[in-house]
CSV table of C-alpha atoms in Angstrom, one decimal:
chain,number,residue,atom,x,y,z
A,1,UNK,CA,-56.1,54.0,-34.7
A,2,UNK,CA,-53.2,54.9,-36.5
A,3,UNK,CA,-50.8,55.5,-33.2
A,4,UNK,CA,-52.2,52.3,-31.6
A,5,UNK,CA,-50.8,50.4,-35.2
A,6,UNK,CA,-47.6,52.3,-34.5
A,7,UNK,CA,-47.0,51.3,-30.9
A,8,UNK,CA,-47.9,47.4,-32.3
A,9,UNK,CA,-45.4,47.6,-35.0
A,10,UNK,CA,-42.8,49.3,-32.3
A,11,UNK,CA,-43.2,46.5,-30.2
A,12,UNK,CA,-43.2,43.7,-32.6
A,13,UNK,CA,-39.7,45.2,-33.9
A,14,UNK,CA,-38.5,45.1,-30.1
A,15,UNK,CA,-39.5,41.5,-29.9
A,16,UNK,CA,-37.9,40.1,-32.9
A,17,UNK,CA,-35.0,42.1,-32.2
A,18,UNK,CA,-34.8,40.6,-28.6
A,19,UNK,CA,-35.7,37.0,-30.0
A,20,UNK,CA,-32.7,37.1,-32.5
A,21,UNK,CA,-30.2,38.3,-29.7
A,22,UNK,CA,-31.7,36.0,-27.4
A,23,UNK,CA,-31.0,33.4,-30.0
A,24,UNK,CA,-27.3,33.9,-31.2
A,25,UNK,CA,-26.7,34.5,-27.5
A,26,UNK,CA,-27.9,30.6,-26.9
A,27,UNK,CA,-26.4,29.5,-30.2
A,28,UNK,CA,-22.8,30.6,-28.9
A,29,UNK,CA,-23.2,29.4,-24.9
A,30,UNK,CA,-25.2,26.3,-25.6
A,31,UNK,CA,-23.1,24.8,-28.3
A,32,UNK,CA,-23.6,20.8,-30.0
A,33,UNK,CA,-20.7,19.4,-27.2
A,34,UNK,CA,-19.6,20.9,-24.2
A,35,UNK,CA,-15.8,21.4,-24.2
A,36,UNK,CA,-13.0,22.2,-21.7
A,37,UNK,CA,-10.0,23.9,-22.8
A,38,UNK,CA,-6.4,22.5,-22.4
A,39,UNK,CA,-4.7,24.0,-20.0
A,40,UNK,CA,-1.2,23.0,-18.3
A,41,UNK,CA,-1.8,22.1,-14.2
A,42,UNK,CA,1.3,21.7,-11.9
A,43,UNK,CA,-0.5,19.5,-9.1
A,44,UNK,CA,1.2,18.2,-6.1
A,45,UNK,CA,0.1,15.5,-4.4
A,46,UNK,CA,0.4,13.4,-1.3
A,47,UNK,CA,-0.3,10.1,0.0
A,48,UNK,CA,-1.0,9.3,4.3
A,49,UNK,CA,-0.7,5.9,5.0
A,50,UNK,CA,0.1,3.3,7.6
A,51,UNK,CA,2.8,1.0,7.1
A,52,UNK,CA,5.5,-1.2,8.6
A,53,UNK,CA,9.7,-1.2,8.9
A,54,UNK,CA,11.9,-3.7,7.2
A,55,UNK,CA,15.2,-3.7,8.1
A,56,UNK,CA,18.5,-6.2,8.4
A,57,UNK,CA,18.4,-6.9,12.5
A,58,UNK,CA,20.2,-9.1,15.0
A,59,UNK,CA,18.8,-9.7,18.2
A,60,UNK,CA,21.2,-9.8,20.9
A,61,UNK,CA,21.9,-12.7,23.1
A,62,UNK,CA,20.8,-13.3,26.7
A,63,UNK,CA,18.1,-11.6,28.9
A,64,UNK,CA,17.7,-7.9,30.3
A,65,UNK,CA,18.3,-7.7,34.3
A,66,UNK,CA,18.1,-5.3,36.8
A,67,UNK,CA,22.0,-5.2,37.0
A,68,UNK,CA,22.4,-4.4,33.0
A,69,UNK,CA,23.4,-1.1,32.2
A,70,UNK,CA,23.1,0.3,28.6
A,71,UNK,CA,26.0,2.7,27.5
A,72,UNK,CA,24.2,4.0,24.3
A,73,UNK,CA,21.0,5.5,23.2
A,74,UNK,CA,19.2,3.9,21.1
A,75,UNK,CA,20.4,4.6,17.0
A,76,UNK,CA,23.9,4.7,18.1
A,77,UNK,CA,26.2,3.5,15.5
A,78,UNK,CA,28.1,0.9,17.2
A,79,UNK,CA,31.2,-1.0,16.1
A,80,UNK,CA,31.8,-5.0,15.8
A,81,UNK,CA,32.4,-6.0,19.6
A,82,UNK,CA,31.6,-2.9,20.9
A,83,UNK,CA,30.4,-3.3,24.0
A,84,UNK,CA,26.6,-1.5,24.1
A,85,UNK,CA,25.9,-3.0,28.1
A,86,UNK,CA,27.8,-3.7,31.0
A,87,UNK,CA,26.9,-6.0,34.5
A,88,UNK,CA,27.2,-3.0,36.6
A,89,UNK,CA,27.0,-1.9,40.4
A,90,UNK,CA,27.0,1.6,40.8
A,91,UNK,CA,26.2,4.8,38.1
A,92,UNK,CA,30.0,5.8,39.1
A,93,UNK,CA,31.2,2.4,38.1
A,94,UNK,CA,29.2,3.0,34.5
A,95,UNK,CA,30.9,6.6,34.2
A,96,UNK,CA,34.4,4.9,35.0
A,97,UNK,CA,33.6,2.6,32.3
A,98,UNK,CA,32.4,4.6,29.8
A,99,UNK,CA,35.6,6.6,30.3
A,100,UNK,CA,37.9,3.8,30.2
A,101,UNK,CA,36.0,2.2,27.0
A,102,UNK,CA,36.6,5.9,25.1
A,103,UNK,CA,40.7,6.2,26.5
A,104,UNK,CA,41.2,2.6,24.8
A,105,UNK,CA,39.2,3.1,21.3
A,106,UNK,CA,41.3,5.9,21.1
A,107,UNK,CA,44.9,4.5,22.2
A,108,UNK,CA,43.6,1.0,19.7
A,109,UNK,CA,43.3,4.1,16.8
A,110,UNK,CA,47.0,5.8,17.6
A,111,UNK,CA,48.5,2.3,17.6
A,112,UNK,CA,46.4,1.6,14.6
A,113,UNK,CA,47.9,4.7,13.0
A,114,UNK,CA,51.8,3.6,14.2
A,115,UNK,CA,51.5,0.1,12.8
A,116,UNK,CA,50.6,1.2,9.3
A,117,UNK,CA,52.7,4.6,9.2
A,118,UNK,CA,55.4,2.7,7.0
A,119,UNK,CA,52.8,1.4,4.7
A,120,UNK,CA,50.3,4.8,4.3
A,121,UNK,CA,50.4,7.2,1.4
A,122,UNK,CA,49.6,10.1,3.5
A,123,UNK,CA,48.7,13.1,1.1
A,124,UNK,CA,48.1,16.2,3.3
A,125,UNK,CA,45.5,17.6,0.8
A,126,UNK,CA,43.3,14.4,0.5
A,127,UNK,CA,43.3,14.1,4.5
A,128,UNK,CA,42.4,17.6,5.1
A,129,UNK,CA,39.6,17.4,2.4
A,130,UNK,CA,38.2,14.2,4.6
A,131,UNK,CA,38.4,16.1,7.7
A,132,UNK,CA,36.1,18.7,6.3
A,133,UNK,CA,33.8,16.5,4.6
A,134,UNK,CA,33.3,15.1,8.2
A,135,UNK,CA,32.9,17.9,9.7
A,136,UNK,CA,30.1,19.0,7.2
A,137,UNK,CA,28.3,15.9,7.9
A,138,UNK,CA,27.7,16.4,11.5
A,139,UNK,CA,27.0,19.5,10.3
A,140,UNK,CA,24.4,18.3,8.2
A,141,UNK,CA,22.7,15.8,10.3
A,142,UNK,CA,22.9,17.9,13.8
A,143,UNK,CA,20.7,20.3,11.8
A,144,UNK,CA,18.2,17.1,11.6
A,145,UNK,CA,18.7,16.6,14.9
A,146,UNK,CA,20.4,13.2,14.4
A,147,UNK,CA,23.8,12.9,15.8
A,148,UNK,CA,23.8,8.8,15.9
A,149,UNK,CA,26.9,8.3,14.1
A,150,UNK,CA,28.4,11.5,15.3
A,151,UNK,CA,30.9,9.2,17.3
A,152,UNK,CA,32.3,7.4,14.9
A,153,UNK,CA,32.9,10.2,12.7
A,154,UNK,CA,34.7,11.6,15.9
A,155,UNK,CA,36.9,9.2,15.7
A,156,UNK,CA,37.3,9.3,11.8
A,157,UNK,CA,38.3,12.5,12.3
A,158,UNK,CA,40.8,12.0,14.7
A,159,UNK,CA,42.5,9.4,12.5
A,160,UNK,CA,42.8,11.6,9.7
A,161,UNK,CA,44.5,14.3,12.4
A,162,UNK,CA,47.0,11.4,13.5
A,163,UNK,CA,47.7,11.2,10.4
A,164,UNK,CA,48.4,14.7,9.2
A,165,UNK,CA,50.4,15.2,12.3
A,166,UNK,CA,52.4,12.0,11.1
A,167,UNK,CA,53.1,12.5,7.8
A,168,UNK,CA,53.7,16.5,8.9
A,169,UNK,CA,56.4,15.3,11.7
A,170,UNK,CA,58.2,13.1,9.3
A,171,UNK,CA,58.4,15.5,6.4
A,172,UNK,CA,61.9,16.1,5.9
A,173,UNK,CA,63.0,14.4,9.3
A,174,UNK,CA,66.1,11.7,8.6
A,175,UNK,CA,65.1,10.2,12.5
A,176,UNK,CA,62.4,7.8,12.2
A,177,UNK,CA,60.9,8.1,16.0
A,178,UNK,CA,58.5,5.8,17.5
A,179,UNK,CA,55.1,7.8,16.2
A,180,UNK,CA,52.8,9.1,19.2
A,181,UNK,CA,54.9,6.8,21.9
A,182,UNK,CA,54.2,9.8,24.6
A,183,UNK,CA,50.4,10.0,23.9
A,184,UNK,CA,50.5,5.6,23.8
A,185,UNK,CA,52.2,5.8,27.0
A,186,UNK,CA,49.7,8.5,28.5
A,187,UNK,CA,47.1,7.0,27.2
A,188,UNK,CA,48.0,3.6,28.9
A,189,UNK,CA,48.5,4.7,32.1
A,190,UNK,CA,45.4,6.8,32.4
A,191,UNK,CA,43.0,3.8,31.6
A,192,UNK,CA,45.2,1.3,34.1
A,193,UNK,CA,44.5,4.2,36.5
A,194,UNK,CA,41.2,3.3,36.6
A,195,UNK,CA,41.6,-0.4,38.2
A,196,UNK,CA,38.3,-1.9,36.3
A,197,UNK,CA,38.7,-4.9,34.1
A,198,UNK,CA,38.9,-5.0,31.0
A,199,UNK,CA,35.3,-5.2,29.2
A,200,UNK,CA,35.2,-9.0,28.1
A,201,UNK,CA,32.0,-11.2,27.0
A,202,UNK,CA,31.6,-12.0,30.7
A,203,UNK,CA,31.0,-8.9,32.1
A,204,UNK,CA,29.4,-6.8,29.1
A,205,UNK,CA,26.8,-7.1,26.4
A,206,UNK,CA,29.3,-7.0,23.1
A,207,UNK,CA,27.8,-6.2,19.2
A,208,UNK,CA,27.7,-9.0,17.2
A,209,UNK,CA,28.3,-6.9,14.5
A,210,UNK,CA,28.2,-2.9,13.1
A,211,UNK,CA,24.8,-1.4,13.4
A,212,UNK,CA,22.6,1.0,15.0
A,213,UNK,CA,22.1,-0.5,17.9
A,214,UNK,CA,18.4,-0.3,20.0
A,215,UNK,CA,16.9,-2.1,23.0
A,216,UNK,CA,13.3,-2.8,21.6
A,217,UNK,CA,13.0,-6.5,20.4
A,218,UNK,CA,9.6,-6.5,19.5
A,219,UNK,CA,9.1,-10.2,17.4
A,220,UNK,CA,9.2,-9.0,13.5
A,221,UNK,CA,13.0,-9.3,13.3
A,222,UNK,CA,13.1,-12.7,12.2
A,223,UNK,CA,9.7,-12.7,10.5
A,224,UNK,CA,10.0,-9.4,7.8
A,225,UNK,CA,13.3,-9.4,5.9
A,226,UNK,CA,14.6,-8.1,2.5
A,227,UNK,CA,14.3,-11.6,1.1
A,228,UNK,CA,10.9,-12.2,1.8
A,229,UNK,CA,9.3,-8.7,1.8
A,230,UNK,CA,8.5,-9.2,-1.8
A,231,UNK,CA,7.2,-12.3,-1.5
A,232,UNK,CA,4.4,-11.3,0.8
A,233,UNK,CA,0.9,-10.7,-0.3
A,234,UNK,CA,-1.2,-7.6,0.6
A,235,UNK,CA,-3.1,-9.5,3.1
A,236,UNK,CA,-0.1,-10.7,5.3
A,237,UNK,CA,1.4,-6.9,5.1
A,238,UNK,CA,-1.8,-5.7,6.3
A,239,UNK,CA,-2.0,-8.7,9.0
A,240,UNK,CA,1.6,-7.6,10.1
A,241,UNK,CA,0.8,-3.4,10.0
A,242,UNK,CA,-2.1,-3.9,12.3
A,243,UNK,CA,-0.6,-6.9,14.2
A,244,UNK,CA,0.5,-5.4,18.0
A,245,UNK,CA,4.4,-4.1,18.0
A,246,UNK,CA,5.5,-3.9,21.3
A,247,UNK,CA,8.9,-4.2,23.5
A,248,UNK,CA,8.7,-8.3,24.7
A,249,UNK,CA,10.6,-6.6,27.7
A,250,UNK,CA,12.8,-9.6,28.6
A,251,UNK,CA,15.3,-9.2,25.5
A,252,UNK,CA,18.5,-7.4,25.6
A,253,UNK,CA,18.3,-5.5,22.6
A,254,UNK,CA,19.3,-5.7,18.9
A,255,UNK,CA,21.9,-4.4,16.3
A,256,UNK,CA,20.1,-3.1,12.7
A,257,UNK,CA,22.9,-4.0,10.1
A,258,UNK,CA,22.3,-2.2,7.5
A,259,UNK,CA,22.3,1.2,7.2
A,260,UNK,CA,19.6,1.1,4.2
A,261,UNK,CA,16.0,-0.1,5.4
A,262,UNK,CA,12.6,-0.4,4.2
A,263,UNK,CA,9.5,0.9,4.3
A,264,UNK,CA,5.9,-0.5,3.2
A,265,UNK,CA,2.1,1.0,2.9
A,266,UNK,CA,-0.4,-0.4,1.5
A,267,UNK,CA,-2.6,1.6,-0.6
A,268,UNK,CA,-5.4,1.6,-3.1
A,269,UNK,CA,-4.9,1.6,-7.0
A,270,UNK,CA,-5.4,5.2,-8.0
A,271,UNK,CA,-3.0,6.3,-5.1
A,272,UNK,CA,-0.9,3.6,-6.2
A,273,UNK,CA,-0.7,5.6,-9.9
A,274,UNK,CA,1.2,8.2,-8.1
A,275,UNK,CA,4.4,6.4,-7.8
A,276,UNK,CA,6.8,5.4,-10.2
A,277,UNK,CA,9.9,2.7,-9.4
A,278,UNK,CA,13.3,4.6,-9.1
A,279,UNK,CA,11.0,8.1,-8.0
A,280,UNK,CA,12.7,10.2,-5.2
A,281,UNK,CA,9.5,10.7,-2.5
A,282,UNK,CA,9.7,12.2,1.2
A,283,UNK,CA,8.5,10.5,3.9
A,284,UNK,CA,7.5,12.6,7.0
A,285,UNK,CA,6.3,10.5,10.0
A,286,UNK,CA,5.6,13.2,12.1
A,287,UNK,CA,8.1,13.2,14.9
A,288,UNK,CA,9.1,15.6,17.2
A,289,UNK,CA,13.1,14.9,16.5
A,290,UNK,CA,13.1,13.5,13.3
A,291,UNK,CA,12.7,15.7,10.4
A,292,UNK,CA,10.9,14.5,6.9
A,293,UNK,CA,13.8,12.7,4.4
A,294,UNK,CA,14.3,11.6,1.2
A,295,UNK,CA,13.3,8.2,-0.2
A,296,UNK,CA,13.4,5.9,-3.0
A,297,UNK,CA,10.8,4.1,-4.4
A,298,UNK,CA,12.0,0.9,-4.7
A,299,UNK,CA,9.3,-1.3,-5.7
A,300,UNK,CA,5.1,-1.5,-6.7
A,301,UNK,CA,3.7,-4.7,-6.0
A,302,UNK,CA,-0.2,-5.2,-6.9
A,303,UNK,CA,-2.9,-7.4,-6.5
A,304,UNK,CA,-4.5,-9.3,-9.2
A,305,UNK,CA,-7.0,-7.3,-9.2
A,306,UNK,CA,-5.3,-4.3,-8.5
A,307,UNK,CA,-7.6,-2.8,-6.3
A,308,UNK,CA,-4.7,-2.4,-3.7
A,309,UNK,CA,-1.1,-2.5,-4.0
A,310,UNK,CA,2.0,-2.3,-1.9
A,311,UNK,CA,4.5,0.4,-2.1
A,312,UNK,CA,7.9,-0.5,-1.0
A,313,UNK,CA,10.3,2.5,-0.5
A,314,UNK,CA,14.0,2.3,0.5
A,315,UNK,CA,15.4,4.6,3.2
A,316,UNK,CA,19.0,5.9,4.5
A,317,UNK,CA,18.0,7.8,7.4
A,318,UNK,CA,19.1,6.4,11.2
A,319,UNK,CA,17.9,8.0,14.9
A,320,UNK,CA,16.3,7.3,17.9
A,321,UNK,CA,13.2,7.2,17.1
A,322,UNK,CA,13.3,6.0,13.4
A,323,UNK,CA,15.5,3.2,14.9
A,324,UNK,CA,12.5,2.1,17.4
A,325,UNK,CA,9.9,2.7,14.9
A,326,UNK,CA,8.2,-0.4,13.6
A,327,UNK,CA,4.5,0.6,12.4
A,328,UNK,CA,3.6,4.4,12.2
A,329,UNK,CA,1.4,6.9,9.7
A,330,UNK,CA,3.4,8.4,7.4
A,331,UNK,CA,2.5,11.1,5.0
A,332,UNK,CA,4.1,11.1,1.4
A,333,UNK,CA,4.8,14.1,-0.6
A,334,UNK,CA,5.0,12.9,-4.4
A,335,UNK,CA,6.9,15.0,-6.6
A,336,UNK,CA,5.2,17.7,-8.5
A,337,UNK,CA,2.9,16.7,-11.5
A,338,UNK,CA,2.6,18.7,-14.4
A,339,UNK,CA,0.2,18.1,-17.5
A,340,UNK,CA,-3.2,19.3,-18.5
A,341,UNK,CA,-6.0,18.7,-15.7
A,342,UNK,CA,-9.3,17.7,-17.5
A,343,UNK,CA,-12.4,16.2,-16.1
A,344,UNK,CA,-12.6,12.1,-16.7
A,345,UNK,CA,-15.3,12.1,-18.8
A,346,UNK,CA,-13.3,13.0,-21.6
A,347,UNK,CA,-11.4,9.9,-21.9
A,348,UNK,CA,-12.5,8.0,-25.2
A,349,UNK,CA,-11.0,5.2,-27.1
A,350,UNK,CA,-10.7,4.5,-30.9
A,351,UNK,CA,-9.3,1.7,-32.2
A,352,UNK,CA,-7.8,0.4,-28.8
A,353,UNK,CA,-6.0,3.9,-28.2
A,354,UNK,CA,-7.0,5.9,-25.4
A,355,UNK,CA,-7.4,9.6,-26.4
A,356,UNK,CA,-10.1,12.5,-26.5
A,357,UNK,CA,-11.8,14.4,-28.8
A,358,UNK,CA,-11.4,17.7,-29.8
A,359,UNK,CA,-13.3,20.7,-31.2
A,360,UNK,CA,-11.4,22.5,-34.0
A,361,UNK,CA,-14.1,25.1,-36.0
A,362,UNK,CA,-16.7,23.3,-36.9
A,363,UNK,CA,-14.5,19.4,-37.5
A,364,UNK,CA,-14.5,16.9,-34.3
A,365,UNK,CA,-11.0,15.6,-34.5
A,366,UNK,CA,-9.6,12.0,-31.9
A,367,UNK,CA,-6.0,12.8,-30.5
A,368,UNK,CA,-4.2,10.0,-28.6
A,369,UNK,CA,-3.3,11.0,-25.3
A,370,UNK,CA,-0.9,9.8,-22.2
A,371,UNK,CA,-2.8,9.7,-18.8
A,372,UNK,CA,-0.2,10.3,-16.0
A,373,UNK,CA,-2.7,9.8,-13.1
A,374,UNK,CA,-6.8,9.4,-12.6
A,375,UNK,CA,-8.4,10.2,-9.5
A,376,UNK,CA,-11.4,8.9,-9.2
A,377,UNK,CA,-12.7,9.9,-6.0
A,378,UNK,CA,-12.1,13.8,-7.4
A,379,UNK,CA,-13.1,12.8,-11.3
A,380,UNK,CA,-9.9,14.2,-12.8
A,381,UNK,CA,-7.2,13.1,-15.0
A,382,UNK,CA,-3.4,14.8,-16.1
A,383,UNK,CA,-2.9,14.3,-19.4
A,384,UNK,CA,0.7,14.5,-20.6
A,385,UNK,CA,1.8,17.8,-22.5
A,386,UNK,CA,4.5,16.0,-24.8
A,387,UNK,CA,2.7,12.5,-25.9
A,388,UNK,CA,2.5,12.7,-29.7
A,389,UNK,CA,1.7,9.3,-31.7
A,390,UNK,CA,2.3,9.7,-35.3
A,391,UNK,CA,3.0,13.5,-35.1
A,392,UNK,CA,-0.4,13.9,-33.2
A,393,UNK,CA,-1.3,15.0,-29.6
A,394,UNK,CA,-3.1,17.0,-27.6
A,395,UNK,CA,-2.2,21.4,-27.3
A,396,UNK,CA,-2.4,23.4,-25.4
A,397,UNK,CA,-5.9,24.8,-25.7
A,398,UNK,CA,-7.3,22.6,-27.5
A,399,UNK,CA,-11.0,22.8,-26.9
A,400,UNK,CA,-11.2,19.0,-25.6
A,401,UNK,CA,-15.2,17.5,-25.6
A,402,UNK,CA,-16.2,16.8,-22.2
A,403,UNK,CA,-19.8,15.7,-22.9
A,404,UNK,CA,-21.9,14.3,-25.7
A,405,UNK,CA,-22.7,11.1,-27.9
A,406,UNK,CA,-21.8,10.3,-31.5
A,407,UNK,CA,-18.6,11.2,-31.6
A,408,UNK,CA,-16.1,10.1,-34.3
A,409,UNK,CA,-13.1,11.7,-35.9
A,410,UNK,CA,-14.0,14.0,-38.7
A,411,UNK,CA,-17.6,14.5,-37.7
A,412,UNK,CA,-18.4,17.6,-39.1
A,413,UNK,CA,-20.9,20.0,-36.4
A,414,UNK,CA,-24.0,21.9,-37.2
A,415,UNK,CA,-24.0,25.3,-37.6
């Protein structure tokens, strides 16, 4: 009798003993309010989006024909009457011709150089540091694989030479010679060598003005322009992103203006948060020959709603393909975020300020917060890590309540 009392007390021991673990391990992992600790997130994120090209464009007079030969790919820079097609009969008429047009830019650039020799400060340092800040930047943009304005820093280049080789010639010479009168008269003869007329209005397509010049004409040059593009509601943008953008075929071509252009999405709010006016962004369209640039956004336009807005972003980049591009995907890559990732439960409000609360011992305490973004679909939120109001803000670690009712500042917890 007595063991059997034993074994009953044993066990009653073991129980009570396994209870009151049982119990401080619950009291400890099952606390009054779940919390989250703050902890500092660096989150990158991007945007994919269709959207549409605004840009300053001229469309060239007259009508494409069979006997129309173009002399340029398309996102050459081109100068004012530069002639970008010729009324040709032969491909070794076009060659002659695109010989002859390169002999007399650079005899117009020597005499250019001759005229104004009397009038030039020519500082050898200040030409030579030009020269090599041309030759980097063919550097740079051959690395991109865009050489469209490679020719006209050729010939930038060769002006600064002409003029080195000036102002080196008459250093310390008392003769004042005719400058580069053998390579005028050279130059001269060679192009009268070739017997073809001179390229006039008549027989060539001329620029109407500097520009990257393309043959696509394809109807939105008239109708999206910087003066109206912020004008436009998000319906129209998304009528002209999915309207049909294609070559109208019977158009000679056109001259883009201006070197800066446009780009628009249209997006919904919370990717819309992402962006800030003035934000450097890169846009990556997903080209064979065009690598992803730089861009600017340049402005954030919303609907009343704002369930969608429209992201304007201002571009520097010129080639082939950007220059034919009208409507395209892009994907954005948004700068890096940094701030404490929490779950968006944990947004409260007192007194009209946003904030959340926090577990300190056994005190609930309300800390007013900056939210830098809110993803909804994901039900997150980055809360700055340097907002204070009044000296208070959220730390790192704070143990920030992401669940529970009754909360108020200085609510003191149950033990």
């Amino acid at each position: 009798m007595g063991r059997i009392l034993g074994k009953m007390l044993l066990t009653l021991v073991a129980l009570a003993v396994l209870g009151y673990a049982g119990f401080q391990y619950w009291r400890f992992t099952h606390r009054e309010y779940q919390t989250q600790p703050a902890i500092e997130y660096v989150i990158s994120q991007s945007v994919s989006a269709k959207g549409i090209a605004i840009r300053e464009e001229t469309v060239l007079e007259g009508y494409a024909h069979e006997d129309l030969s173009y002399l340029y790919m398309d996102g050459t820079h081109v100068s004012m009457e530069m002639p970008v097609a010729r009324i040709v009969k032969s491909q070794e008429e076009i060659n002659d011709q695109m010989k002859r047009d390169a002999l007399q830019r650079e005899l117009e650039n020597l005499e250019a150089v001759a005229v104004s020799a009397d009038v030039l400060i020519l500082q050898n340092d200040t030409v030579t540091q030009r020269i090599y800040a041309d030759i980097d930047t063919i550097s740079a943009n051959a690395a991109l694989g865009n050489l469209s304005r490679a020719g006209d820093i050729k010939y930038d280049i060769l002006t600064q030479l002409n003029r080195r080789s000036l102002a080196t010639s008459r250093a310390g010479s008392e003769e004042q010679e005719e400058p580069f009168a053998a390579r005028i008269e050279q130059l001269t003869r060679t192009i009268e060598s070739y017997g073809l007329e001179e390229t006039t209005e008549e027989n060539a397509v001329l620029a109407p003005a500097p520009g990257y010049f393309t043959k696509t004409v394809d109807g939105f040059e008239e109708l999206l322009t910087f003066e109206t593009m912020e004008e436009l509601t998000v319906d129209e943008f998304v009528d002209y992103i999915n309207a049909p953008q294609e070559n109208d075929g019977e158009s000679i071509g056109r001259i883009i203006t201006n070197h800066i252009w446009y780009y628009a999405v249209v997006i919904n709010s919370s990717q819309a948060q992402l962006f800030t006016e003035g934000y450097r962004v890169e846009l990556d369209f997903g080209m064979t020959n065009q690598s992803p640039f730089l861009a600017t956004v340049h402005k954030i336009l919303s609907e009343r709603d704002g369930a969608r807005s429209i992201v304007i972003f201002e571009c520097n980049e010129m080639s082939e393909e950007l220059s034919n591009m009208r409507s395209r995907k892009v994907d954005i890559s948004v700068s890096e975020m940094s701030g404490y990732k929490l779950p968006l439960e944990c947004k409260r409000y007192q007194n009209d300020q946003v904030g959340v609360y926090v577990q300190e011992a056994s005190v609930i305490r309300f800390k007013p917060v900056e939210i830098l973004y809110e993803n909804e679909k994901e039900d997150y939120l980055i809360l700055s890590t340097t907002f204070k109001k009044d000296g208070l803000g959220l730390d790192r670690f704070d143990e920030v309540i992401i669940g529970g009712y009754g909360l108020r500042d200085g609510k003191v917890l149950k033990q």
